[in-house]
Amino acid sequence: VEASIPEPQRAAWNKYAPKPFESAEEFERETVKHIETTLARSLYNCDELAAYGGTALAFRDRLVIDWNKTQQNQTFADQKRVYYLSLEFLMGRALDNAMLNVGHKETAKQGLSDLGFRVEDIITQEHDAALGNGGLGRLAACFLDSLASLNYPAWGYGLRYRYGIFKQEIIDGYQVEVPDYWLDFNPWEFARHDITVDIQFYGHVNKYQDDEGKMVCSWEGGEIVQAVAFDVPIPGYGTPTTNNLRLWASKAASGEFDFQKFNSGEYESSVADQQRAETISAVLYPNDNLERGKELRLKQQYFWCAASLYDIVRRFKKSKRPWKDFPNQVAIQLNDTHPTLAIPELQRILIDQEGLDWDEAWSIVQKTFGYTNHTVLPEALEKWSVPLIQHLLPRHLQIIYDINLNFLQYVERNNPKDRDLLGRVSIIEESNPKMVRMAYLAVIGSHKVNGVAELHSDLIKTTIFKDFVKIYGPDKFANVTNGITPRRWLHQANPRLSELIASKLGGYGFLKDLTLLHKLEAYVDDKDFRKEFQEIKYANKVRLARHIKEVTGVSVNPSALFDIQVKRIHEYKRQQLNIFGVIHRYLAIKKMSPEEKKKMTPRVSIFGGKAAPGYWMAKTVIHLINEVGRVVNADKDVGDLLKVIFVEDYNVSKAEIICPASDISEHISTAGTEASGTSNMKFVLNGGLIIGTCDGANIEITREIGENNIFLFGNLAEDVDELRHAHLYGNFQLDKELESVFDAIRSGMFGDAGQFSALVNGIVEHGDYYLVSDDFASYCKTHDMIDEAYKDQEEWVTKCITAVARMGFFSSDRCIDEYAEMIWNVEPLQPKADGVDGANG
Ligand code: GPU
């Protein structure tokens, strides 16, 4: 090993090797030292932010010790590793999670109190790491947590965006986007200025004969941008294993900052070059389930894939193994098609740089990659124009064409009679301009393709990848139903519920094996347990009500039924169905007699979520929700019977307050459109029930918790095509109640009706693509059933407890074990006390 301390000096080193704090007193010493020296603040200049900084640094020290040992252990063990490539990691805050996983939260609590602070206030000083849009990015974060907790040797690879998802402000009822500059103070990352990779763009391909007379290609010219590694430690729960998340930042290559220009007085333009290089990793594209084909996005994708693969290959080459061992040492998972360029990139490295034959290289590539699909929505399936790839990545385009040629020849051989098939499955779409279908490239270049819930995994086999099932057989396709980490989404978000469960189950073992929750069913009739369960829900609602009051000024009654829909705003997720239902309820209340009102279940309808900045229809939905809220919340006839709230800037740390506070949450996508959904799992795990369509993971949640404990409604996925057809060509009747809702909107009851006409007309005149009208009656009827069910609190709490007890399946630990066994073929690596056996002895 290069650069290690020589044997005779190791005693001196080991004498001073850092010792982690154990007592409150030691924690205080470390924290004060960090505040005074690392942060250069003083006794007279220490606010909560500085106290957060000191605390984070004290915990970081502990984390780093485990991290170093884990990395040493993994290097020496030299077994297969997993690399999870994702353009998004929606991590949220790190301190509370570090306290839980490292242990010693109580120590910190005591220590901070000695210094005059409360640990809860300190934790909320942290800025969310919001490098993601929604479910896809949060899933990646849950997976990192599970990989470390289960001791898998695994790295995440992503981009270090300077700006994460924008902050949302609501001004006069409209969404306004504010940049999220989050790196002012980030103690959780380590810049590795010595770990850099030069990434090439543009240029041309030269073909020539090498010394042995073999034709070889080389990609030359163009420009170089440097990738710099930033590492983030990912601690596991209940284990010292601490994995690495490596995020790449772009920087002008060292040669790029042109001293010629500088000396000849062109200082400004040389700095401008520098800045242009840095824009590659500057900002997260804020689209969820939508691809817009922008050149900078393609540059991001290649920059990140090339840097990550260079790093992975470099690590493999240190082992001096033959290339055929590569897939036994490396498993790479593609989180959606965003990293698909890694496929031609690895092929390019193997043939152009390492001199392997095409077939030998291709067999390695296919064995290495696995691809997870997260959507069937056509607008989200990535396609890149051939001219754009030709311009930016000329060698990769050649390789993609060669992959396609080999593939089509194989298809032709096996299906000689099916002429149309070739055109349908070609990676190249013969449009103008021609387009590269990234999902097809990902399927062809991987050994396993998985969907994220059973229905979704079935749908990809019968719709977008139907032909590929015929070509490869069904075994190439698999399902791994999504999950969530119970550490963040139960223990951290809902500490009292976690504590109550632990008191019954004899400890916190359920946080490592969530199936143990089934033992709670024995307490479903236990009076004290039920009472405490209800009290916790109430307290969580009070906490959310306080937040709502702070940010919106509206008082809501914590005894009312809290009905929550928080997720990205999207037509397919149907927040419009929800708000139309709310208007329907409002109109009903306005007509009620005092006696009827007395029988009503009071409700608070809570919405939250961001719209992509260019998604005009989604922004209109946000506007309508806010206008309805403005009218309803001020209406004296309504009082506590109905409140409508939009919580601005929904993000991971808001979700941690919101998910534990629901009675009912809404997962009401048009059947067949939501691949899985994961917030559905968070809400049920926290003791709330759900209203949902037969879509995504709702179906499996129903199977696990029982159909008496969920409120399902609406049409089925198998009927969607026919219903859409009926809207366009059939004799379709708009739902009568929905018509009255539209009349109310058209009357100007919620402000200028013109603002909402596109929303209404999309349903009335333009085919109602998301089938709002078809599902409206059953949606409203189901909400009436919910009102009735909520009146019987005894029955209600029985449902909630039963559901929690049956949620064990939805831990992301179960997902990761399934991926490991079915797709990656990797084993956990048990941590060693000193990192490496005997290394310090
Ligand atoms: N998802 Br594609 C996103 O959050 N963003 C995307 O761009 C795409 C998918 C989501 C799915 O919509 C959701 O159903 C799923 O639970 C989640 O990915 C994780 O698989």
mmCIF file of N, CA and C and ligand atoms in Angstrom, residues 134-136 139 288-290 336 374-375 380 452 482 572-573 674-678, ligand 1:
data_model
loop_
_atom_site.group_PDB
_atom_site.id
_atom_site.type_symbol
_atom_site.label_atom_id
_atom_site.label_comp_id
_atom_site.label_asym_id
_atom_site.label_seq_id
_atom_site.Cartn_x
_atom_site.Cartn_y
_atom_site.Cartn_z
ATOM 1 N N GLY A 134 -38.388 14.098 -6.101
ATOM 2 C CA GLY A 134 -39.498 13.451 -5.400
ATOM 3 C C GLY A 134 -39.162 12.010 -5.102
ATOM 4 N N GLY A 135 -40.099 11.118 -5.418
ATOM 5 C CA GLY A 135 -39.996 9.713 -5.020
ATOM 6 C C GLY A 135 -38.731 9.012 -5.481
ATOM 7 N N LEU A 136 -38.312 9.295 -6.714
ATOM 8 C CA LEU A 136 -37.147 8.600 -7.253
ATOM 9 C C LEU A 136 -35.880 8.936 -6.458
ATOM 10 N N LEU A 139 -36.155 7.512 -2.858
ATOM 11 C CA LEU A 139 -35.918 6.069 -2.849
ATOM 12 C C LEU A 139 -34.409 5.791 -2.806
ATOM 13 N N ASP A 288 -40.100 16.306 -12.583
ATOM 14 C CA ASP A 288 -40.402 14.993 -12.054
ATOM 15 C C ASP A 288 -41.235 14.275 -13.106
ATOM 16 N N ASN A 289 -40.853 13.048 -13.454
ATOM 17 C CA ASN A 289 -41.603 12.301 -14.456
ATOM 18 C C ASN A 289 -41.757 13.085 -15.770
ATOM 19 N N LEU A 290 -40.682 13.743 -16.193
ATOM 20 C CA LEU A 290 -40.706 14.490 -17.456
ATOM 21 C C LEU A 290 -39.277 14.704 -17.937
ATOM 22 N N ASP A 336 -33.303 4.466 -13.029
ATOM 23 C CA ASP A 336 -33.989 4.931 -14.232
ATOM 24 C C ASP A 336 -32.989 5.031 -15.394
ATOM 25 N N HIS A 374 -38.869 3.373 -13.535
ATOM 26 C CA HIS A 374 -39.742 4.009 -12.545
ATOM 27 C C HIS A 374 -41.002 4.640 -13.136
ATOM 28 N N THR A 375 -41.252 4.426 -14.412
ATOM 29 C CA THR A 375 -42.462 5.024 -14.975
ATOM 30 C C THR A 375 -42.815 4.404 -16.317
ATOM 31 N N ALA A 380 -42.108 10.807 -19.872
ATOM 32 C CA ALA A 380 -40.941 10.652 -18.982
ATOM 33 C C ALA A 380 -39.893 9.714 -19.571
ATOM 34 N N VAL A 452 -41.028 -1.269 -9.976
ATOM 35 C CA VAL A 452 -40.943 -0.898 -8.571
ATOM 36 C C VAL A 452 -42.175 -1.248 -7.733
ATOM 37 N N ASN A 482 -41.003 -1.259 -3.988
ATOM 38 C CA ASN A 482 -40.299 -0.231 -3.213
ATOM 39 C C ASN A 482 -40.524 -0.373 -1.715
ATOM 40 N N TYR A 572 -51.299 13.440 -13.413
ATOM 41 C CA TYR A 572 -51.591 12.017 -13.214
ATOM 42 C C TYR A 572 -51.808 11.674 -11.746
ATOM 43 N N LYS A 573 -51.240 12.470 -10.844
ATOM 44 C CA LYS A 573 -51.435 12.233 -9.409
ATOM 45 C C LYS A 573 -52.774 12.797 -8.918
ATOM 46 N N GLU A 674 -49.119 5.589 -11.574
ATOM 47 C CA GLU A 674 -48.117 5.763 -10.498
ATOM 48 C C GLU A 674 -47.359 4.448 -10.347
ATOM 49 N N ALA A 675 -46.057 4.471 -10.672
ATOM 50 C CA ALA A 675 -45.309 3.219 -10.686
ATOM 51 C C ALA A 675 -45.418 2.505 -9.329
ATOM 52 N N SER A 676 -45.164 3.240 -8.258
ATOM 53 C CA SER A 676 -45.293 2.633 -6.939
ATOM 54 C C SER A 676 -45.938 3.613 -5.963
ATOM 55 N N GLY A 677 -45.260 4.768 -5.790
ATOM 56 C CA GLY A 677 -45.596 5.634 -4.664
ATOM 57 C C GLY A 677 -44.853 5.094 -3.462
ATOM 58 N N THR A 678 -44.357 5.980 -2.629
ATOM 59 C CA THR A 678 -43.706 5.539 -1.391
ATOM 60 C C THR A 678 -44.243 6.307 -0.187
HETATM 61 N N1 GPU B 1 -40.521 8.800 -10.061
HETATM 62 BR BR1 GPU B 1 -39.472 8.467 -13.927
HETATM 63 C C1 GPU B 1 -40.071 10.061 -9.731
HETATM 64 O O1 GPU B 1 -40.168 10.472 -8.575
HETATM 65 N N2 GPU B 1 -39.491 10.840 -10.677
HETATM 66 C C2 GPU B 1 -39.310 10.414 -11.947
HETATM 67 O O2 GPU B 1 -38.778 11.154 -12.787
HETATM 68 C C3 GPU B 1 -39.753 9.102 -12.243
HETATM 69 C C4 GPU B 1 -40.366 8.326 -11.320
HETATM 70 C C5 GPU B 1 -41.157 7.996 -9.024
HETATM 71 C C6 GPU B 1 -42.483 7.360 -9.400
HETATM 72 O O3 GPU B 1 -43.335 8.351 -9.934
HETATM 73 C C7 GPU B 1 -43.092 6.755 -8.138
HETATM 74 O O4 GPU B 1 -44.283 6.094 -8.429
HETATM 75 C C8 GPU B 1 -42.099 5.789 -7.501
HETATM 76 O O5 GPU B 1 -42.553 5.375 -6.238
HETATM 77 C C9 GPU B 1 -40.733 6.443 -7.331
HETATM 78 O O6 GPU B 1 -40.267 6.999 -8.555
HETATM 79 C C10 GPU B 1 -39.681 5.481 -6.830
HETATM 80 O O7 GPU B 1 -39.672 4.302 -7.579
#
